[in-house]
Coordinates of C-alpha atoms in Angstrom, one line a residue:
X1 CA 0.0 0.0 0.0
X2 CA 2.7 2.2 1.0
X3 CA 4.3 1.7 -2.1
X4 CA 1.4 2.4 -4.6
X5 CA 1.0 5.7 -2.6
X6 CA 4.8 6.5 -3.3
X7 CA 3.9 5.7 -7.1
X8 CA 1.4 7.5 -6.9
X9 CA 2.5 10.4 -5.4
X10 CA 5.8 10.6 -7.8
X11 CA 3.3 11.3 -10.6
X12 CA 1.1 13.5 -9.4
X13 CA 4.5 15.7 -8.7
X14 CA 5.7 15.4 -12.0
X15 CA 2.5 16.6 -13.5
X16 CA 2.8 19.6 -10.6
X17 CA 6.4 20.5 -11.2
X18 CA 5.7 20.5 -15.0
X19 CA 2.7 22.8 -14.8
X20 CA 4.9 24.9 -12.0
X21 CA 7.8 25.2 -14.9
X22 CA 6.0 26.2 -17.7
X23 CA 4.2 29.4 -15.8
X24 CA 7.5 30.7 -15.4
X25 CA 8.4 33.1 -18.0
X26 CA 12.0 32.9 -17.5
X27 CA 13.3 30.2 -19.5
X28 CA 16.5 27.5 -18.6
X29 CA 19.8 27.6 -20.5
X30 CA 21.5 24.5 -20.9
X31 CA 25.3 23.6 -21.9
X32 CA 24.8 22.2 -25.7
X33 CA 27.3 19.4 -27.5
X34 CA 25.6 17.1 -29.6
X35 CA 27.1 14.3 -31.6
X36 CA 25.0 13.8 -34.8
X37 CA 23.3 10.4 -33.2
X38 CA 22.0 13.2 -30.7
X39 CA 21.0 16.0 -33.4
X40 CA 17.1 15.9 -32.2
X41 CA 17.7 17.7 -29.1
X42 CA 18.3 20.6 -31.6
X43 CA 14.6 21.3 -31.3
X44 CA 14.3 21.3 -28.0
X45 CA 15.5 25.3 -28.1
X46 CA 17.0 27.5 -29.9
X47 CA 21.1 27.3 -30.3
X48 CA 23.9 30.3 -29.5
X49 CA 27.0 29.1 -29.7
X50 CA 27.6 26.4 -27.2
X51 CA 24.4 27.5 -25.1
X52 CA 20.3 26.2 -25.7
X53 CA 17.4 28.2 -24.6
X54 CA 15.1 25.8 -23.7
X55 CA 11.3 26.0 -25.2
X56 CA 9.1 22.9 -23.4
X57 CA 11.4 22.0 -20.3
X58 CA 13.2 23.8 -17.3
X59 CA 15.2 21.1 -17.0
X60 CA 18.9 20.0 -18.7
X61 CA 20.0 16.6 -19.8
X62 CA 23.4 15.3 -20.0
X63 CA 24.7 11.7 -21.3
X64 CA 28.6 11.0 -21.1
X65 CA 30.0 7.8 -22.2
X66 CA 32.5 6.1 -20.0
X67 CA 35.6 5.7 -22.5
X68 CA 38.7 3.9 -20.5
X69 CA 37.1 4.9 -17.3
X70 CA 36.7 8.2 -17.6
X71 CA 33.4 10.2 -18.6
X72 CA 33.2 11.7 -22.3
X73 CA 30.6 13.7 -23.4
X74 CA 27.6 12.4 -25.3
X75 CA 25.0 14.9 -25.2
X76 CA 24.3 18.3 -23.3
X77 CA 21.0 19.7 -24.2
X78 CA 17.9 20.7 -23.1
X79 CA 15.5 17.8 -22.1
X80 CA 13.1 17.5 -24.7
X81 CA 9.9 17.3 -22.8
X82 CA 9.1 18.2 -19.4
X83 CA 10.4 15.8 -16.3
X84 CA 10.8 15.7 -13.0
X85 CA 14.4 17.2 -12.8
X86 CA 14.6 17.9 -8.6
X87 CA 18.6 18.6 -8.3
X88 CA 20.5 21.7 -8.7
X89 CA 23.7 20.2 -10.2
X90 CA 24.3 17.1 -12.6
X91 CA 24.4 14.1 -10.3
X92 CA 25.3 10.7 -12.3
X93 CA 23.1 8.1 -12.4
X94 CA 24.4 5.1 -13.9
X95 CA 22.8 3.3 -17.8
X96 CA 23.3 0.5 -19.5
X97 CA 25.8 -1.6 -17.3
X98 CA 27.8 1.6 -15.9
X99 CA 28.3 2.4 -19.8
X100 CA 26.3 5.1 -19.6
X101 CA 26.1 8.2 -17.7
X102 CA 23.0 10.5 -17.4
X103 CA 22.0 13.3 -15.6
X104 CA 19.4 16.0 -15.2
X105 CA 19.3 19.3 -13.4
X106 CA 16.9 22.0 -13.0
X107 CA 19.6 25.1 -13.2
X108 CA 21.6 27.4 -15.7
X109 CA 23.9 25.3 -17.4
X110 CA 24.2 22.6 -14.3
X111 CA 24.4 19.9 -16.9
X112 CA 28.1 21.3 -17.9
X113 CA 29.7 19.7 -15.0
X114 CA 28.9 15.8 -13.5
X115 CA 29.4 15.1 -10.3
X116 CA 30.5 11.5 -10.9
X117 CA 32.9 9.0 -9.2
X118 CA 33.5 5.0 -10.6
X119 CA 31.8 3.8 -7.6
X120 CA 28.8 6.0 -8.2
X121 CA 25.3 3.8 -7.8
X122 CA 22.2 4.3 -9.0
X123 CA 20.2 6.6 -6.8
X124 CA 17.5 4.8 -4.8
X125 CA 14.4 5.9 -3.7
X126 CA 14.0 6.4 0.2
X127 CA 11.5 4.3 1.9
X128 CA 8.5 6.0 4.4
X129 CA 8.4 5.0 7.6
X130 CA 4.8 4.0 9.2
X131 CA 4.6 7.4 11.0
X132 CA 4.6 9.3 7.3
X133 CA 1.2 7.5 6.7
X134 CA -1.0 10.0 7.4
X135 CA 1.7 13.2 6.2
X136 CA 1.2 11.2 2.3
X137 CA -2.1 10.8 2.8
X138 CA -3.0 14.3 3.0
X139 CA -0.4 15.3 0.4
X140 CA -1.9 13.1 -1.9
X141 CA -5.3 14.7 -1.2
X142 CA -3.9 17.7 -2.2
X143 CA -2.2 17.0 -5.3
X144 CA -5.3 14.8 -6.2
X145 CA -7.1 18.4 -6.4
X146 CA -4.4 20.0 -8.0
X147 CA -4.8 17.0 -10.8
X148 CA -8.8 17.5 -11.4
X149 CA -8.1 21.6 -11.9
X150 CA -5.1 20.6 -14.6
X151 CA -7.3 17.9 -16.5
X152 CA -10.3 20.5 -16.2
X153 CA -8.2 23.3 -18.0
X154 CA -6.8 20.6 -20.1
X155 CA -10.2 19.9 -21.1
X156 CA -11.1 24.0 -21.9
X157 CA -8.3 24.3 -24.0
X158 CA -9.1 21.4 -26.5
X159 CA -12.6 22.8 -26.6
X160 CA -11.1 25.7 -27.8
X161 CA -9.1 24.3 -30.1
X162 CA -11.9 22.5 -31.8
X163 CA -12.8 26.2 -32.2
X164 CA -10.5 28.3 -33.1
X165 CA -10.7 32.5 -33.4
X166 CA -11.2 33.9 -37.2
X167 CA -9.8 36.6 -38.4
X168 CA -12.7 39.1 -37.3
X169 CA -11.4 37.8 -33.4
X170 CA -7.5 39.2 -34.0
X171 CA -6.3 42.6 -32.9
X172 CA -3.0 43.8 -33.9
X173 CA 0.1 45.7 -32.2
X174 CA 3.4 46.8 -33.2
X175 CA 5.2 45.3 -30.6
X176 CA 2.8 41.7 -30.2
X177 CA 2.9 40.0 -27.0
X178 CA 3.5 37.1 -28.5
X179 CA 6.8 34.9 -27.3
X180 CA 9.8 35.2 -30.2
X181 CA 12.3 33.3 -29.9
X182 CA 15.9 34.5 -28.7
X183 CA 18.1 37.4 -29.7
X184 CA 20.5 36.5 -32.5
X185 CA 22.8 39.0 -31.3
X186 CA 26.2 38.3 -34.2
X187 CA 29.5 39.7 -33.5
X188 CA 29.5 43.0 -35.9
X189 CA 33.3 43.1 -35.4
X190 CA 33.2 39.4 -37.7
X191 CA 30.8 41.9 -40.4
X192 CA 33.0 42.9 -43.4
X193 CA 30.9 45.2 -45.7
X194 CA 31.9 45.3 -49.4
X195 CA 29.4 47.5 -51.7
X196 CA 26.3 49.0 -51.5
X197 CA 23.4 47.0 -52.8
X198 CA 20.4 49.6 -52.5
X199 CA 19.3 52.3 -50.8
X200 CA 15.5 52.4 -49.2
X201 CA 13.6 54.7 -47.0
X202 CA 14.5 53.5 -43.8
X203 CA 18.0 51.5 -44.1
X204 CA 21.2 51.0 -46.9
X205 CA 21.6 47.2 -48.1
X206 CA 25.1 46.2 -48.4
X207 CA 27.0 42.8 -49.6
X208 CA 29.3 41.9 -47.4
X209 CA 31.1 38.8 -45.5
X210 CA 30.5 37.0 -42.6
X211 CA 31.8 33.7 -41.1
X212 CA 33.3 33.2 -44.8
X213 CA 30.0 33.4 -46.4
X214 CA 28.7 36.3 -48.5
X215 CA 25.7 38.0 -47.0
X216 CA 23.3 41.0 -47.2
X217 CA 23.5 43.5 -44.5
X218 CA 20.9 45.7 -43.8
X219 CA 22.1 49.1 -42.0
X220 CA 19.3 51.0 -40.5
X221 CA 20.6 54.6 -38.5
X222 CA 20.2 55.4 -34.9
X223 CA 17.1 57.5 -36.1
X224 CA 15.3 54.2 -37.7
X225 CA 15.5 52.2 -34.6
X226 CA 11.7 51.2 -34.6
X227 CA 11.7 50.2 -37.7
X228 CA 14.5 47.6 -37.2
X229 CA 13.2 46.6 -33.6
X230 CA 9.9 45.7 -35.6
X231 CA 11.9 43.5 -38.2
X232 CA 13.2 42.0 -36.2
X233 CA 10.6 40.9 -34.1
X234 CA 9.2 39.8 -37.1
X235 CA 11.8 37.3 -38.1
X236 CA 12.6 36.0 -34.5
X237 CA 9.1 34.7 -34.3
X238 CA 8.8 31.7 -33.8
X239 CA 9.1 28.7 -36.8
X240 CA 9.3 32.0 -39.5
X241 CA 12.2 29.4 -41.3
X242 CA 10.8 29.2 -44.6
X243 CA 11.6 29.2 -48.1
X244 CA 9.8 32.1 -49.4
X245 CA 10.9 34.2 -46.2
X246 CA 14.4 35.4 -46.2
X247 CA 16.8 33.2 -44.3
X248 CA 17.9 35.6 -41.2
X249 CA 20.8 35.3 -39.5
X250 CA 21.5 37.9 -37.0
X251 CA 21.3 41.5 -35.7
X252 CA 23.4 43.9 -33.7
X253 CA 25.0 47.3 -32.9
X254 CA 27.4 48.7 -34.7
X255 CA 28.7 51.9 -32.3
X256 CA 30.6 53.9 -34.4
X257 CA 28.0 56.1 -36.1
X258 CA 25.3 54.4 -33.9
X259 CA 23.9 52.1 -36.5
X260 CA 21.6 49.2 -36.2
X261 CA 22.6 45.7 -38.4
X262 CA 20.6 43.1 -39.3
X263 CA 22.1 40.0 -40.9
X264 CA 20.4 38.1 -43.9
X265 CA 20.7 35.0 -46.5
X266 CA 22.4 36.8 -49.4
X267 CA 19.9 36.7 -52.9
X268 CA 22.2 36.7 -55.9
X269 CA 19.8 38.2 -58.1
X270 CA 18.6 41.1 -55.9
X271 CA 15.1 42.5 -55.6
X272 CA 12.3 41.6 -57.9
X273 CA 12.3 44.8 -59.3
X274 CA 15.7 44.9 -60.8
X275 CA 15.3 41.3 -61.7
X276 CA 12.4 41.8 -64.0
X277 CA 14.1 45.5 -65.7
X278 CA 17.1 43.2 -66.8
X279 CA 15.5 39.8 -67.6
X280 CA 12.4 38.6 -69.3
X281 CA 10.9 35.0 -68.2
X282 CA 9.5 31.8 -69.7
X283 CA 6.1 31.0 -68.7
X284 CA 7.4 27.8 -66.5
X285 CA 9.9 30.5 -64.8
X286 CA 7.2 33.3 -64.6
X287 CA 5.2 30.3 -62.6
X288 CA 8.1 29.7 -60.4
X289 CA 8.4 33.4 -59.3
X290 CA 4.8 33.7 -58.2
X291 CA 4.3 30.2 -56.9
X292 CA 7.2 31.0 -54.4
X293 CA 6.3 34.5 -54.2
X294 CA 2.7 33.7 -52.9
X295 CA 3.7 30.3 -50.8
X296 CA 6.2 32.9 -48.8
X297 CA 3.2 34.7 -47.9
X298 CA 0.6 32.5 -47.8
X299 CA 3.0 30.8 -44.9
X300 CA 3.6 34.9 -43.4
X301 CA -0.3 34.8 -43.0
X302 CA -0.5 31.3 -41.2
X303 CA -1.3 30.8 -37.8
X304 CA 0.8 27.9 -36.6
X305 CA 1.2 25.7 -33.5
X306 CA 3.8 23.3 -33.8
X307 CA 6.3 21.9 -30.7
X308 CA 4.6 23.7 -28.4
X309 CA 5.7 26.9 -30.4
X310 CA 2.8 29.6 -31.8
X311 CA 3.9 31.3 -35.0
X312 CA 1.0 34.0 -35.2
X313 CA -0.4 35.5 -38.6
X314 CA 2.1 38.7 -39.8
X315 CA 0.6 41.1 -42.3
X316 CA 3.2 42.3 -44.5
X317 CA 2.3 45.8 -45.3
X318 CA 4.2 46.9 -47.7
X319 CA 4.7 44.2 -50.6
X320 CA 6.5 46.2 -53.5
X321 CA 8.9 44.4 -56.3
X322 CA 11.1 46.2 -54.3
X323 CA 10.7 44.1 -51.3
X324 CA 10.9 40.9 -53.0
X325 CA 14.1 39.3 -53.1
X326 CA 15.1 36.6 -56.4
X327 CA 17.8 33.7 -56.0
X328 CA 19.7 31.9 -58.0
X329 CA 17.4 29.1 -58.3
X330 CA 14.7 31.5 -59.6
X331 CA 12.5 31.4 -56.8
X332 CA 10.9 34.4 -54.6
X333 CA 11.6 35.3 -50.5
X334 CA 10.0 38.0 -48.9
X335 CA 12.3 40.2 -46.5
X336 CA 11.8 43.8 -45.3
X337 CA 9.3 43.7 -42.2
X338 CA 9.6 47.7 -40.9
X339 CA 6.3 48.3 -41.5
X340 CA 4.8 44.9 -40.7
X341 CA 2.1 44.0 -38.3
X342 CA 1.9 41.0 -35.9
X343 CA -1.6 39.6 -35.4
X344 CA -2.8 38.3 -32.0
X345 CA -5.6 36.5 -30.8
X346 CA -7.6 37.4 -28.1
X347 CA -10.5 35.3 -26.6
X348 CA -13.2 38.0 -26.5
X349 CA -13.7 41.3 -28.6
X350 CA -13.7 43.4 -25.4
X351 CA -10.5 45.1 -26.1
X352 CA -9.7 45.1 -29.6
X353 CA -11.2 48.9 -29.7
X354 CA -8.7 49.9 -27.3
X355 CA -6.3 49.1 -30.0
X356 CA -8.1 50.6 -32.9
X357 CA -7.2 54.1 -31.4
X358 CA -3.2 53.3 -31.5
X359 CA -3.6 51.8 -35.0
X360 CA -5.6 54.6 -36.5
X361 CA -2.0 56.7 -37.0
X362 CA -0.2 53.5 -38.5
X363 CA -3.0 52.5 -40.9
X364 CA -1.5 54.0 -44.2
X365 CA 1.6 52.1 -44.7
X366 CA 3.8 50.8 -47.2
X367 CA 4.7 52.3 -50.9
X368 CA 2.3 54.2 -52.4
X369 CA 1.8 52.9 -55.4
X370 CA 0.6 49.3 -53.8
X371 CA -1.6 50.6 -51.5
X372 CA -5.2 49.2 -52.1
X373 CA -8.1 51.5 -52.2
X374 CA -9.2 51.2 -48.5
X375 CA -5.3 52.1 -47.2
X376 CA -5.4 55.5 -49.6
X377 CA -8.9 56.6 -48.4
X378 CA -8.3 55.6 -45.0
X379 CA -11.3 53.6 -44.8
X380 CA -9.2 50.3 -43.1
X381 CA -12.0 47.8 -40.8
X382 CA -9.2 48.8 -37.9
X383 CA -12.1 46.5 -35.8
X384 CA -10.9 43.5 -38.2
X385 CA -6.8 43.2 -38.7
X386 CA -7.6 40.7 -41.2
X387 CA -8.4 43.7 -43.3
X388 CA -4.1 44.5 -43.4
X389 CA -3.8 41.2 -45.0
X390 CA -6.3 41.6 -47.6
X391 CA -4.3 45.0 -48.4
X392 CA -1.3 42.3 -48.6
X393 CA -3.3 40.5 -51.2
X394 CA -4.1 43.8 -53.0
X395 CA -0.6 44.3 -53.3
X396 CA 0.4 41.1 -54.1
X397 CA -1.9 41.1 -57.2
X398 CA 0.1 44.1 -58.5
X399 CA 3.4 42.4 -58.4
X400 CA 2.0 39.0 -60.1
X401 CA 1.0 41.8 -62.9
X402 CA 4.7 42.8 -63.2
X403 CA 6.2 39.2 -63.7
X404 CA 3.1 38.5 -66.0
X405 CA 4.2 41.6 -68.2
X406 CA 7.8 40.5 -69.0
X407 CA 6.8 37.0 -69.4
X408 CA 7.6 36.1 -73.4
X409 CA 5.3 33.2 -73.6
X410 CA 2.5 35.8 -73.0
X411 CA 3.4 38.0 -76.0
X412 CA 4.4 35.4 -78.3
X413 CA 4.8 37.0 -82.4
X414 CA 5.4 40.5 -80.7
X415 CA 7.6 42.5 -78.3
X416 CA 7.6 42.0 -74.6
X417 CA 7.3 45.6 -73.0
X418 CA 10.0 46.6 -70.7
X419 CA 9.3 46.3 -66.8
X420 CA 7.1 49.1 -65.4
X421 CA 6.1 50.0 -62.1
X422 CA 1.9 49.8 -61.8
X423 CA 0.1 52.6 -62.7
X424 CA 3.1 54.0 -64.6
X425 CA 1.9 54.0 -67.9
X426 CA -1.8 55.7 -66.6
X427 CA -0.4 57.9 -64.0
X428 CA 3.4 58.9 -64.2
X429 CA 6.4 58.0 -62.6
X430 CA 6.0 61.1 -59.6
X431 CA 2.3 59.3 -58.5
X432 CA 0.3 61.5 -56.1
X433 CA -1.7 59.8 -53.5
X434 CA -4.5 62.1 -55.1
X435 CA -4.4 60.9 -58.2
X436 CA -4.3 57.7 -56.9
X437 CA -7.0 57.9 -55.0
X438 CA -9.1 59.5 -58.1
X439 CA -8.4 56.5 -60.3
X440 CA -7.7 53.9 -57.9
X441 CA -11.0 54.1 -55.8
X442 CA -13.2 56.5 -57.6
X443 CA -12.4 55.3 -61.1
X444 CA -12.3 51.9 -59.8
X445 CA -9.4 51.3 -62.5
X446 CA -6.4 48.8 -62.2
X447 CA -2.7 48.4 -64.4
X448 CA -4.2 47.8 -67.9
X449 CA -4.2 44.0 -69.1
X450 CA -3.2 43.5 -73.0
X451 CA -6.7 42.4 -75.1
X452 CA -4.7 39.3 -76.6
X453 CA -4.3 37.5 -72.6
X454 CA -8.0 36.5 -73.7
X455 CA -6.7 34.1 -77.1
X456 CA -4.2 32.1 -75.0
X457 CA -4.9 28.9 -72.7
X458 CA -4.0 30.1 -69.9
X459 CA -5.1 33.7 -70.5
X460 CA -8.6 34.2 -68.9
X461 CA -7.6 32.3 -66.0
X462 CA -5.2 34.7 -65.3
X463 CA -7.1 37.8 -66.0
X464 CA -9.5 36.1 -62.8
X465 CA -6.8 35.7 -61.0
X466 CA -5.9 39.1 -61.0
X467 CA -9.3 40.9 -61.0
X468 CA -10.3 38.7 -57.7
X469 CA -7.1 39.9 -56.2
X470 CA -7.4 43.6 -56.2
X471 CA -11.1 43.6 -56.1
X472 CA -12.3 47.0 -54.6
X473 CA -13.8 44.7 -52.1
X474 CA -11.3 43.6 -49.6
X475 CA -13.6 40.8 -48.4
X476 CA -13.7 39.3 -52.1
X477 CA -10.4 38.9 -52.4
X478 CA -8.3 35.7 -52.3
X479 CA -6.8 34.7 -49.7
X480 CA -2.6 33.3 -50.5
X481 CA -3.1 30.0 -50.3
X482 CA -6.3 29.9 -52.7
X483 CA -4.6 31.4 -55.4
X484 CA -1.5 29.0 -55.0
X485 CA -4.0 26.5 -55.1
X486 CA -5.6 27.9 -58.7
X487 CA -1.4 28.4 -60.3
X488 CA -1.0 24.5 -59.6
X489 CA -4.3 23.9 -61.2
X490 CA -2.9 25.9 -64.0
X491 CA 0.5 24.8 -64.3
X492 CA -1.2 21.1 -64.7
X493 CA -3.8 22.1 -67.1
X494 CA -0.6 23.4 -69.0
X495 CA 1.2 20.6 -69.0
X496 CA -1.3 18.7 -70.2
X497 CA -2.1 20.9 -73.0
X498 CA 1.6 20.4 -73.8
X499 CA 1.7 16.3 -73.7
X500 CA -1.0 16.7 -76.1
X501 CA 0.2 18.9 -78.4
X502 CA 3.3 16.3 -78.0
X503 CA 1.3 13.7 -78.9
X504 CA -0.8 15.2 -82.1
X505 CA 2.6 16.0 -83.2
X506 CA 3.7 12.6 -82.8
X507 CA 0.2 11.2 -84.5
X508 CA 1.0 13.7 -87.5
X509 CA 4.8 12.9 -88.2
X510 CA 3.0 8.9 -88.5

């Protein structure tokens, strides 16, 4: 009996030290050395150097293998999930015939140092004496309680799940609450800068070098500090690694001249913009630039929960060919987040009009020319945040315009015209937010698609494409992922069209 209420008491206080852990909002560091056989602790936080910030646990692991007597180091990590972890310090306790060594500790970086001797023993667990009988007995009551209230809030939250918010129930803020994941502070003394990329608004792009590798560095001045505070919030989010996002690798000060650095994946053929004024595309290619394009922010829109870790939705705010980046391999990334908004959820709409007021000044955003017609007129649901990513989409169809226009399978027998900017041809290269405004929203006009899109295969379903995308009505407007849905629809409806033509070619030469 005395035993089974030991048992039982064990687990009830690993369920009550785990719940205990996780409310605290100061997360452990652990020592980290992995071998390659060990590489899955990788995910149980996030790496600097030779130290883990842990995500799920408060508790470190270590494993050392005994090598000619003496104890060699395995793994030092994080624990991957949550467990009892009661000491302070790494105390051994000996696996798999006293091959083995493993430890777990409940400090900073207490897994970094084993307290181990040859004739260490398994720990064993101390027995109660009859006078503790009635002591564990009431304990037990206790932690029973504790139990039902977990299991109850347990039970809330997967109700909740089964129901999750739409995008009517998210409010937005600057500076979200939501948990990002740690500082990638980089040495700026390691940060060679070469040549200047481009110049923007807010910040100069440079190439440069760093740890050997060739990299982009974006220098913002001491003036533009919010703007690179929100960036990079933005991309120390949590599980924002994606393709069509811009690797990042790091930020920090640079003191002399007070400038602020931020560290990212190097694209060899620069920004959209200049890609499409010097190159014209196959259809297949022109595919591969918006497929990427729109994956990038179809996955920038997501809500995600994965590993314990909440990736909330991010409305970009101010897509421009400009802030589109091209690689090598002819795909897409999306990078510059300065003017981006973080989307949060909250579980009632009590509140979301307290942020409306805050919003109201930040509403118009982003490049002027890709504003949609509710950002010029200032007419923005600020009730419904969703609203900034349907101004996302807006913008988004104006950019699938561009690649569209220097794609040479869509002129075939004439001349491709050179890249232009939208609304350049109707409006001028110095566009006034009036005028905009007049032809934009008044007018109801968009960039002018050329008559001949309507004899081709593929030509009305782009016309649709791009007509539900900057529809006057934010509401009707696709949403990312439905229109990368309707270009692989379209790619495969080409491809067939081309295996047939193939084969009456083949039926012909017979």
């Amino acid at each position: 009996m005395i035993l089974k209420s030991w048992r039982l008491l064990l687990a009830v206080e690993c369920i009550f030290i785990r719940t205990s852990s996780q409310s605290s909002p100061q997360k452990r560091q652990c020592t980290f050395q992995v071998t390659p056989q060990g590489d899955r602790y990788s995910i149980a936080g996030n790496v600097s150097g030779s130290v883990q910030l842990c995500e799920n646990t408060r508790c470190c692991v270590g494993y050392y293998m005994i090598v000619n007597g003496k104890p060699k180091v395995d793994i030092l990590a994080c624990d991957i999930a949550e467990k009892s972890c009661p000491d302070a310090t790494c105390k051994a306790q000996i696996r798999l015939s006293g091959r083995v060594i493993k430890c777990v500790c409940n400090t900073d970086l207490c897994n970094s140092n084993i307290t181990w001797t040859p004739e260490s023993e398994e720990p064993q667990l101390t027995r109660y004496s009859g006078g503790d009988i009635v002591k564990t007995a009431l304990t037990l009551v206790g932690m029973l309680l504790v139990l039902c209230f977990m299991i109850a809030a347990k039970w809330i939250s997967l109700l909740k799940k089964k129901n999750p918010p739409s995008l009517d129930d998210y409010s937005a803020s600057q500076l979200c609450s939501c948990q990002t994941t740690k500082h990638s502070e980089v040495d700026v003394t390691n940060i060679e800068l070469q040549q200047i990329v481009s110049h923007g608004d807010f910040a100069t792009v440079w190439q440069g070098k760093y740890q050997g590798s060739m990299v982009a560095v974006k220098v913002f001045p001491e003036g533009w500090k919010q703007k690179f505070t929100t960036e990079r919030e933005v991309y120390e989010l949590p599980l924002m690694k994606h393709p069509g996002i811009v690797h990042f690798l790091g930020a920090g000060w640079k003191p002399d001249g007070g400038r602020w650095l931020t560290v990212l994946q190097f694209a060899e053929c620069g920004s959209l913009h200049s890609f499409l004024c010097e190159n014209t595309t196959s259809w297949m290619s022109s595919l591969k630039l918006c497929q990427s394009l729109l994956q990038g922010l179809s996955y920038l829109h997501s809500d995600l929960h994965r590993y314990d870790a909440h990736k909330p939705p991010v409305a970009h705010r101010d897509l421009s060919s400009s802030n589109v980046l091209v690689r090598a391999d002819g795909t897409c990334a999306l990078c510059d987040f300065g003017c981006s908004t973080i989307l949060r959820s909250f579980s009632g709409h009590r509140g979301r009009q307290s942020h409306t007021a805050n919003m109201m000044d930040h509403a118009q955003r982003g490049t002027l020319r890709y504003m949609s017609p509710e950002i010029l007129e200032g007419s923005v649901n600020l009730k419904n945040t969703g609203s900034f990513m349907q101004g996302d989409i807006y913008a988004l169809a104006l950019l699938l315009w561009e690649i569209w226009m220097r794609c040479s399978d869509l002129f075939e027998g004439g001349i491709v015209p050179q890249h232009q900017l939208p609304y350049r041809s109707e409006l001028g290269a110095n566009v006034t937010k009036e005028r905009l405004i007049l032809y934009v929203c008044h007018m109801d006009k968009r960039p002018s698609i050329p008559q001949h899109w309507e004899l081709l295969p593929q030509g009305s379903a782009l016309e649709e494409i791009l007509t539900d995308c900057w529809d006057c009505d934010p509401d009707a407007r696709l949403t990312a992922q439905c229109i990368v849905n309707r270009l692989v629809s379209l790619q495969s409806c080409h491809n067939l069209h081309i295996k047939h033509l193939h084969c009456s070619l083949c039926v012909t030469s017979v």
